[in-house]
Amino acid sequence: MKLDDSLHKAQVQQLQLLLESQFRKNITFFASKAPRVAETYKNYTPEKVKLQLSDEGYLNLFNLTLNNKPVYAYDPQQFCQDYIDEYAKQPNFYRVKNTKPRTLDRENIVFMSTICRCLELLENQPTRLREKGIEKTTDTV
């Protein structure tokens, strides 16, 4: 076995330990904040996709039902950055005018009251594009 192979195997083992440790921390957190979530996932075993270190050395999702084919063709962080950069070149956006409906329609009273409440909550929320335009690039972790 080559030194590179040994190093890669050690990296994979270290990453696996880190992932398992983070999973246990997450379950501990959910046990105190959302016990049903913790109970549901405490014995979770991936069946369709699994996090693994790629041959190139980055963390990727691998599809277990398709012969461990990677979900992302290349580094997922770079893939996401490329996607954002392409979107920022020609973003499509829509403007929705939020007006409170005024109706006496008894059949839709629950719907209307819910919509009005949602609109009230949205009225004072900052709009990201109004405050700060989409940037060409974003920071990655």
Backbone as a chain_set.jsonl record, in Angstrom:
{"seq": "MKLDDSLHKAQVQQLQLLLESQFRKNITFFASKAPRVAETYKNYTPEKVKLQLSDEGYLNLFNLTLNNKPVYAYDPQQFCQDYIDEYAKQPNFYRVKNTKPRTLDRENIVFMSTICRCLELLENQPTRLREKGIEKTTDTV", "coords": {"N": [[0.845, -1.184, 0.0], [0.575, 2.179, -0.842], [1.999, 5.266, 0.419], [0.345, 7.489, -0.036], [-2.141, 6.235, -0.286], [-2.431, 5.214, 2.291], [-2.495, 7.583, 3.75], [-4.829, 8.748, 2.705], [-6.714, 6.859, 3.569], [-6.471, 7.203, 6.35], [-7.396, 9.832, 6.552], [-10.054, 9.483, 5.767], [-10.969, 7.832, 7.839], [-10.613, 9.579, 10.025], [-12.383, 11.641, 9.316], [-14.781, 10.206, 9.34], [-14.981, 9.632, 12.08], [-15.245, 12.256, 13.039], [-17.706, 12.965, 11.853], [-19.43, 11.117, 13.066], [-19.139, 11.912, 15.731], [-20.215, 14.531, 15.589], [-22.818, 13.88, 14.875], [-23.683, 12.558, 17.204], [-23.547, 14.744, 18.992], [-25.51, 16.373, 17.841], [-27.814, 14.775, 18.23], [-27.888, 14.761, 21.022], [-28.379, 17.488, 21.492], [-30.94, 17.729, 20.235], [-32.342, 16.0, 21.86], [-32.751, 17.478, 24.153], [-34.104, 19.727, 23.193], [-35.971, 18.996, 21.209], [-37.337, 16.308, 21.701], [-38.764, 14.294, 20.284], [-37.702, 14.384, 17.71], [-35.052, 13.637, 18.244], [-35.464, 11.044, 19.2], [-36.521, 9.833, 16.923], [-34.334, 9.858, 15.151], [-32.095, 8.798, 16.481], [-31.087, 6.221, 16.079], [-30.45, 6.245, 13.423], [-29.67, 5.107, 10.189], [-28.08, 5.574, 7.176], [-29.809, 5.103, 4.108], [-30.223, 5.835, 1.495], [-28.565, 8.048, 0.726], [-25.228, 8.97, 1.637], [-22.782, 10.639, 3.601], [-19.497, 11.017, 2.534], [-15.931, 10.937, 2.114], [-14.583, 12.073, -0.848], [-12.627, 10.713, -3.596], [-11.052, 12.77, -4.423], [-10.724, 14.228, -2.157], [-12.675, 15.83, -0.881], [-15.674, 16.403, 1.018], [-18.633, 14.725, 0.206], [-21.935, 13.852, -0.907], [-23.006, 10.555, -1.349], [-24.782, 8.445, -3.453], [-26.357, 5.705, -2.355], [-28.03, 3.939, -3.579], [-27.358, 3.942, -6.201], [-24.926, 2.596, -6.907], [-23.02, 3.891, -5.211], [-22.657, 6.403, -6.401], [-21.496, 9.733, -6.716], [-23.375, 12.547, -5.551], [-22.841, 15.188, -6.229], [-20.989, 16.313, -8.985], [-18.512, 17.428, -8.705], [-16.513, 19.171, -6.224], [-18.75, 19.929, -3.679], [-19.009, 22.447, -2.347], [-17.808, 24.202, -4.156], [-19.459, 23.714, -6.319], [-21.91, 24.773, -5.382], [-21.137, 27.438, -5.078], [-20.571, 28.094, -7.748], [-23.129, 27.823, -8.796], [-24.524, 29.861, -7.475], [-23.102, 32.065, -8.447], [-23.743, 31.937, -11.184], [-26.504, 32.328, -11.045], [-26.561, 34.918, -10.033], [-25.753, 36.392, -12.196], [-27.944, 36.765, -13.929], [-30.485, 37.22, -12.369], [-33.796, 36.129, -11.749], [-36.635, 37.628, -10.536], [-39.579, 38.289, -8.666], [-42.115, 40.603, -7.894], [-44.354, 40.925, -5.34], [-47.348, 42.291, -4.459], [-48.369, 43.05, -1.357], [-51.391, 43.105, -0.052], [-53.985, 43.539, 2.229], [-56.756, 41.484, 2.187], [-60.189, 42.384, 1.988], [-62.99, 41.092, 3.007], [-66.213, 39.64, 3.375], [-66.844, 37.091, 3.168], [-67.966, 34.242, 4.484], [-67.219, 31.573, 4.103], [-64.543, 31.608, 3.56], [-63.302, 32.659, 5.771], [-61.403, 31.68, 7.658], [-59.189, 31.212, 6.047], [-58.744, 33.842, 5.085], [-58.19, 35.225, 7.472], [-55.848, 33.994, 8.209], [-54.15, 34.64, 6.055], [-54.106, 37.431, 6.359], [-52.797, 37.644, 8.816], [-50.295, 36.566, 8.161], [-49.437, 38.488, 6.3], [-49.226, 40.7, 7.982], [-47.082, 39.907, 9.569], [-45.069, 39.862, 7.658], [-44.887, 42.496, 6.803], [-43.099, 44.183, 8.26], [-40.688, 42.992, 7.934], [-37.291, 42.874, 6.857], [-36.345, 43.239, 3.449], [-34.181, 41.386, 1.652], [-33.085, 41.943, -0.912], [-33.791, 44.594, -1.235], [-32.355, 45.899, 0.751], [-29.723, 45.066, 0.299], [-28.08, 44.24, -2.554], [-27.841, 41.258, -4.619], [-24.803, 39.673, -4.365], [-21.924, 39.107, -6.411], [-20.237, 37.025, -5.618], [-20.084, 34.776, -2.831], [-19.186, 34.201, 0.579], [-17.59, 31.168, 1.494], [-17.656, 28.27, 3.553]], "CA": [[0.0, 0.0, 0.0], [1.351, 3.403, -0.964], [1.841, 6.255, 1.478], [-0.839, 8.29, -0.364], [-3.315, 5.427, 0.049], [-2.51, 5.167, 3.759], [-2.911, 8.919, 4.194], [-6.246, 8.902, 2.347], [-7.488, 5.995, 4.473], [-6.472, 7.865, 7.66], [-8.29, 10.995, 6.439], [-11.429, 8.972, 5.736], [-11.295, 7.384, 9.203], [-10.748, 10.771, 10.864], [-13.632, 12.301, 8.938], [-15.881, 9.382, 9.829], [-15.071, 9.873, 13.526], [-15.799, 13.606, 13.219], [-19.126, 12.929, 11.496], [-20.133, 10.382, 14.123], [-19.142, 12.774, 16.912], [-21.181, 15.604, 15.346], [-24.145, 13.273, 14.917], [-24.022, 12.364, 18.632], [-23.81, 16.08, 19.551], [-26.813, 16.802, 17.333], [-28.849, 13.996, 18.915], [-27.937, 15.28, 22.398], [-29.073, 18.77, 21.419], [-32.353, 17.505, 19.959], [-32.956, 15.328, 23.013], [-33.186, 18.504, 25.103], [-34.948, 20.737, 22.546], [-37.035, 18.364, 20.416], [-37.134, 14.887, 21.988], [-39.301, 13.4, 19.249], [-36.722, 14.351, 16.624], [-33.932, 12.822, 18.723], [-35.91, 9.647, 19.26], [-36.689, 9.356, 15.547], [-33.076, 9.736, 14.416], [-30.951, 8.342, 17.27], [-30.544, 4.992, 15.485], [-30.52, 6.452, 11.979], [-28.67, 4.523, 9.293], [-28.38, 6.026, 5.815], [-30.269, 4.081, 3.175], [-30.183, 6.339, 0.116], [-27.357, 8.853, 0.532], [-24.321, 8.951, 2.778], [-21.635, 11.545, 3.511], [-18.221, 10.332, 2.445], [-14.84, 11.696, 1.531], [-14.37, 11.665, -2.244], [-11.243, 10.397, -3.957], [-10.34, 14.046, -4.558], [-10.465, 14.752, -0.817], [-13.718, 16.69, -0.327], [-16.861, 15.74, 1.522], [-19.69, 14.695, -0.795], [-23.01, 12.884, -0.706], [-22.938, 9.453, -2.298], [-26.069, 7.771, -3.604], [-26.165, 4.287, -2.066], [-28.878, 3.123, -4.464], [-26.785, 4.002, -7.549], [-23.519, 2.159, -6.834], [-22.224, 4.931, -4.542], [-22.373, 7.509, -7.322], [-21.568, 11.013, -6.004], [-24.495, 13.43, -5.885], [-22.243, 16.339, -6.911], [-19.946, 15.863, -9.9], [-17.248, 17.949, -8.197], [-16.597, 19.694, -4.857], [-20.07, 20.541, -3.451], [-18.911, 23.87, -2.022], [-17.553, 24.91, -5.411], [-20.684, 23.57, -7.107], [-22.876, 25.757, -4.88], [-20.629, 28.769, -5.413], [-20.788, 28.274, -9.184], [-24.568, 27.973, -8.99], [-24.875, 31.212, -7.014], [-22.513, 33.014, -9.391], [-24.548, 31.906, -12.41], [-27.787, 32.957, -10.731], [-26.364, 36.355, -9.839], [-25.568, 37.048, -13.491], [-29.256, 37.149, -14.452], [-31.515, 36.706, -11.462], [-35.221, 36.368, -12.002], [-37.351, 37.841, -9.291], [-40.94, 38.768, -8.825], [-42.581, 41.468, -6.825], [-45.723, 40.613, -4.96], [-47.925, 43.371, -3.673], [-49.079, 42.5, -0.205], [-52.515, 43.903, 0.418], [-54.902, 42.759, 3.046], [-58.081, 41.357, 1.573], [-61.338, 42.801, 2.8], [-64.101, 40.278, 2.534], [-67.176, 39.158, 4.359], [-67.129, 35.729, 2.738], [-67.833, 33.364, 5.643], [-66.572, 30.318, 3.736], [-63.096, 31.804, 3.51], [-62.893, 33.48, 6.91], [-60.167, 31.148, 8.249], [-58.134, 31.488, 5.075], [-58.485, 35.273, 5.06], [-57.55, 35.646, 8.719], [-54.474, 33.48, 8.161], [-53.417, 35.471, 5.096], [-53.9, 38.749, 6.966], [-51.767, 37.507, 9.853], [-49.011, 36.398, 7.454], [-49.065, 39.779, 5.737], [-48.79, 41.545, 9.094], [-45.74, 39.472, 9.955], [-44.129, 40.189, 6.586], [-44.805, 43.934, 6.542], [-41.95, 44.835, 8.877], [-39.479, 42.207, 7.712], [-36.425, 43.459, 5.833], [-36.239, 42.53, 2.19], [-32.746, 41.277, 1.395], [-32.693, 42.621, -2.141], [-33.979, 46.03, -1.086], [-31.286, 46.415, 1.593], [-28.399, 44.734, -0.217], [-28.234, 43.457, -3.772], [-27.157, 39.976, -4.686], [-23.394, 39.846, -4.689], [-21.407, 38.167, -7.408], [-19.736, 35.836, -4.924], [-20.401, 34.714, -1.407], [-18.175, 33.496, 1.359], [-17.861, 29.755, 1.712], [-17.098, 27.768, 4.806]], "C": [[0.889, 1.247, 0.0], [1.079, 4.325, 0.219], [0.598, 7.107, 1.243], [-2.12, 7.544, -0.004], [-3.523, 5.364, 1.56], [-3.007, 6.495, 4.316], [-4.394, 9.137, 3.908], [-7.124, 8.07, 3.282], [-7.579, 6.616, 5.868], [-7.397, 9.076, 7.657], [-9.75, 10.556, 6.476], [-11.848, 8.538, 7.136], [-11.484, 8.572, 10.138], [-12.056, 11.496, 10.572], [-14.83, 11.52, 9.458], [-16.081, 9.568, 11.327], [-15.666, 11.248, 13.813], [-17.299, 13.637, 12.921], [-19.945, 12.216, 12.569], [-20.224, 11.208, 15.4], [-20.168, 13.897, 16.76], [-22.607, 15.064, 15.409], [-24.584, 13.072, 16.374], [-24.328, 13.702, 19.309], [-25.185, 16.585, 19.111], [-27.945, 16.078, 18.043], [-28.995, 14.473, 20.364], [-28.677, 16.613, 22.442], [-30.57, 18.562, 21.226], [-33.055, 16.806, 21.115], [-33.468, 16.356, 24.025], [-34.174, 19.5, 24.499], [-36.145, 20.167, 21.791], [-36.908, 16.843, 20.559], [-37.667, 13.935, 20.923], [-38.356, 13.293, 18.053], [-35.544, 13.46, 17.025], [-34.297, 11.345, 18.727], [-36.035, 9.055, 17.853], [-35.35, 9.041, 14.893], [-31.916, 9.134, 15.208], [-30.32, 7.062, 16.723], [-30.537, 5.051, 13.965], [-29.348, 5.781, 11.258], [-29.021, 4.958, 7.878], [-28.778, 4.857, 4.912], [-30.139, 4.529, 1.728], [-28.935, 7.158, -0.174], [-26.535, 8.847, 1.819], [-23.193, 9.944, 2.539], [-20.362, 10.716, 3.494], [-17.185, 11.278, 1.882], [-14.614, 11.174, 0.121], [-12.904, 11.317, -2.471], [-10.398, 11.656, -4.085], [-10.115, 14.734, -3.216], [-11.513, 15.693, -0.258], [-14.913, 15.853, 0.1], [-17.972, 15.84, 0.485], [-20.756, 13.719, -0.339], [-22.872, 11.805, -1.767], [-24.254, 8.704, -2.276], [-25.857, 6.268, -3.455], [-26.985, 3.389, -2.991], [-28.366, 3.114, -5.906], [-25.283, 3.697, -7.517], [-22.591, 3.226, -6.251], [-21.801, 6.063, -5.473], [-22.474, 8.825, -6.549], [-22.744, 11.866, -6.484], [-23.98, 14.636, -6.663], [-21.074, 15.845, -7.753], [-18.56, 16.353, -9.477], [-17.51, 18.551, -6.818], [-17.925, 20.418, -4.624], [-20.021, 22.026, -3.099], [-18.673, 24.693, -3.295], [-18.779, 24.849, -6.322], [-21.705, 24.625, -6.693], [-22.435, 27.179, -5.21], [-20.854, 29.062, -6.887], [-22.262, 28.528, -9.479], [-25.014, 29.387, -8.612], [-24.343, 32.259, -7.995], [-23.316, 33.078, -10.686], [-25.901, 32.581, -12.191], [-27.643, 34.476, -10.65], [-26.176, 37.099, -11.159], [-26.892, 37.548, -14.067], [-30.361, 36.631, -13.539], [-32.927, 37.048, -11.947], [-35.867, 36.595, -10.644], [-38.707, 38.451, -9.595], [-41.282, 39.65, -7.638], [-44.046, 41.142, -6.58], [-46.226, 41.76, -4.094], [-48.764, 42.741, -2.568], [-50.174, 43.462, 0.232], [-53.454, 43.0, 1.189], [-56.263, 42.696, 2.363], [-59.166, 41.819, 2.533], [-62.552, 42.062, 2.239], [-65.005, 39.89, 3.693], [-67.591, 37.724, 4.039], [-66.882, 34.764, 3.894], [-67.129, 32.044, 5.326], [-65.055, 30.433, 3.765], [-62.549, 32.568, 4.71], [-61.588, 32.996, 7.541], [-58.993, 31.44, 7.328], [-57.758, 32.962, 5.105], [-57.78, 35.737, 6.335], [-56.099, 35.167, 8.761], [-53.619, 34.32, 7.226], [-53.122, 36.839, 5.698], [-52.804, 38.69, 8.025], [-50.383, 37.364, 9.218], [-48.527, 37.729, 6.895], [-48.593, 40.744, 6.815], [-47.367, 41.191, 9.516], [-44.694, 39.886, 8.922], [-43.906, 41.685, 6.407], [-43.536, 44.571, 7.069], [-40.655, 44.053, 8.721], [-38.622, 42.876, 6.644], [-36.424, 42.589, 4.578], [-34.775, 42.552, 1.795], [-32.327, 42.049, 0.148], [-32.85, 44.131, -2.047], [-32.815, 46.626, -0.299], [-29.913, 46.217, 0.974], [-28.59, 43.831, -1.422], [-27.515, 42.125, -3.7], [-25.724, 40.232, -5.115], [-22.941, 38.786, -5.678], [-20.904, 36.896, -6.747], [-20.156, 35.909, -3.473], [-19.254, 34.015, -0.706], [-18.571, 32.047, 1.497], [-17.158, 29.327, 2.988], [-15.794, 27.071, 4.539]], "O": [[1.846, 1.334, 0.769], [0.077, 4.19, 0.921], [-0.128, 7.421, 2.186], [-3.068, 8.134, 0.515], [-4.651, 5.451, 2.045], [-3.829, 6.532, 5.231], [-5.128, 9.645, 4.754], [-8.169, 8.541, 3.733], [-8.634, 6.567, 6.501], [-8.1, 9.326, 8.636], [-10.579, 11.183, 7.136], [-12.958, 8.842, 7.573], [-12.405, 8.579, 10.954], [-12.755, 11.916, 11.494], [-15.788, 12.108, 9.961], [-17.215, 9.652, 11.797], [-16.49, 11.397, 14.716], [-18.068, 14.262, 13.651], [-21.03, 12.669, 12.933], [-21.254, 11.209, 16.073], [-20.913, 14.184, 17.697], [-23.5, 15.724, 15.94], [-25.721, 13.38, 16.732], [-25.26, 13.793, 20.109], [-25.931, 17.153, 19.908], [-28.936, 16.704, 18.42], [-30.112, 14.576, 20.871], [-29.505, 16.841, 23.324], [-31.38, 19.137, 21.953], [-34.252, 17.009, 21.321], [-34.489, 16.137, 24.677], [-34.997, 20.062, 25.221], [-37.207, 20.788, 21.743], [-36.429, 16.169, 19.647], [-37.079, 12.879, 20.687], [-38.228, 12.225, 17.454], [-35.094, 12.628, 16.237], [-33.509, 10.502, 18.298], [-35.685, 7.895, 17.633], [-35.238, 8.06, 14.157], [-30.833, 8.972, 14.647], [-29.12, 6.851, 16.898], [-30.611, 4.019, 13.299], [-28.195, 5.885, 11.677], [-30.143, 4.733, 7.423], [-28.176, 3.783, 4.945], [-29.966, 3.702, 0.832], [-28.31, 6.977, -1.219], [-27.066, 8.735, 2.924], [-22.704, 10.08, 1.417], [-20.169, 9.83, 4.327], [-17.512, 12.287, 1.257], [-14.47, 9.969, -0.082], [-12.05, 11.598, -1.63], [-9.184, 11.623, -3.884], [-9.389, 15.726, -3.147], [-11.262, 16.316, 0.773], [-15.129, 14.746, -0.393], [-18.225, 16.917, -0.055], [-20.51, 12.864, 0.512], [-22.649, 12.102, -2.941], [-24.776, 8.369, -1.212], [-25.252, 5.631, -4.318], [-26.667, 2.212, -3.161], [-28.876, 2.367, -6.741], [-24.477, 4.463, -8.043], [-21.488, 3.43, -6.759], [-20.707, 6.611, -5.337], [-23.433, 9.023, -5.802], [-23.06, 11.897, -7.674], [-24.599, 15.062, -7.639], [-20.261, 15.048, -7.285], [-17.55, 15.758, -9.851], [-18.623, 18.446, -6.302], [-18.207, 21.413, -5.292], [-20.9, 22.785, -3.508], [-19.273, 25.753, -3.478], [-19.096, 25.818, -7.012], [-22.296, 25.293, -7.542], [-23.254, 28.022, -5.577], [-21.282, 30.16, -7.242], [-22.595, 29.36, -10.323], [-25.781, 30.024, -9.334], [-25.04, 33.216, -8.333], [-23.542, 34.163, -11.223], [-26.382, 33.317, -13.053], [-28.494, 35.22, -11.136], [-26.414, 38.304, -11.23], [-26.949, 38.641, -14.631], [-31.088, 35.706, -13.901], [-33.18, 38.128, -12.481], [-35.654, 35.82, -9.712], [-38.928, 39.046, -10.65], [-40.79, 39.452, -6.527], [-44.857, 41.095, -7.505], [-45.588, 42.138, -3.112], [-49.723, 42.011, -2.816], [-49.899, 44.509, 0.818], [-53.676, 41.844, 0.828], [-56.843, 43.721, 2.008], [-59.052, 41.653, 3.748], [-63.056, 42.367, 1.158], [-64.577, 39.83, 4.845], [-68.573, 37.214, 4.58], [-65.735, 34.494, 4.248], [-66.503, 31.458, 6.209], [-64.364, 29.437, 3.977], [-61.428, 33.073, 4.655], [-60.75, 33.813, 7.922], [-57.929, 31.865, 7.78], [-56.574, 33.297, 5.146], [-56.866, 36.559, 6.271], [-55.227, 35.858, 9.288], [-52.489, 34.674, 7.564], [-52.01, 37.351, 5.562], [-51.975, 39.595, 8.112], [-49.416, 37.967, 9.683], [-47.346, 38.061, 7.003], [-47.665, 41.52, 6.591], [-46.551, 42.073, 9.786], [-43.564, 40.221, 9.277], [-42.858, 42.102, 5.916], [-42.949, 45.418, 6.396], [-39.636, 44.411, 9.313], [-39.142, 43.384, 5.65], [-36.494, 41.362, 4.652], [-34.192, 43.623, 1.623], [-31.308, 42.74, 0.165], [-32.121, 44.871, -2.707], [-32.335, 47.714, -0.62], [-29.039, 47.075, 1.096], [-29.202, 42.768, -1.313], [-26.681, 41.901, -2.822], [-25.469, 40.92, -6.103], [-23.519, 37.702, -5.758], [-21.124, 35.801, -7.265], [-20.533, 36.964, -2.963], [-18.453, 33.322, -1.334], [-19.755, 31.728, 1.605], [-16.193, 29.949, 3.432], [-15.159, 26.573, 5.469]]}, "num_chains": 1, "name": "protein.A"}
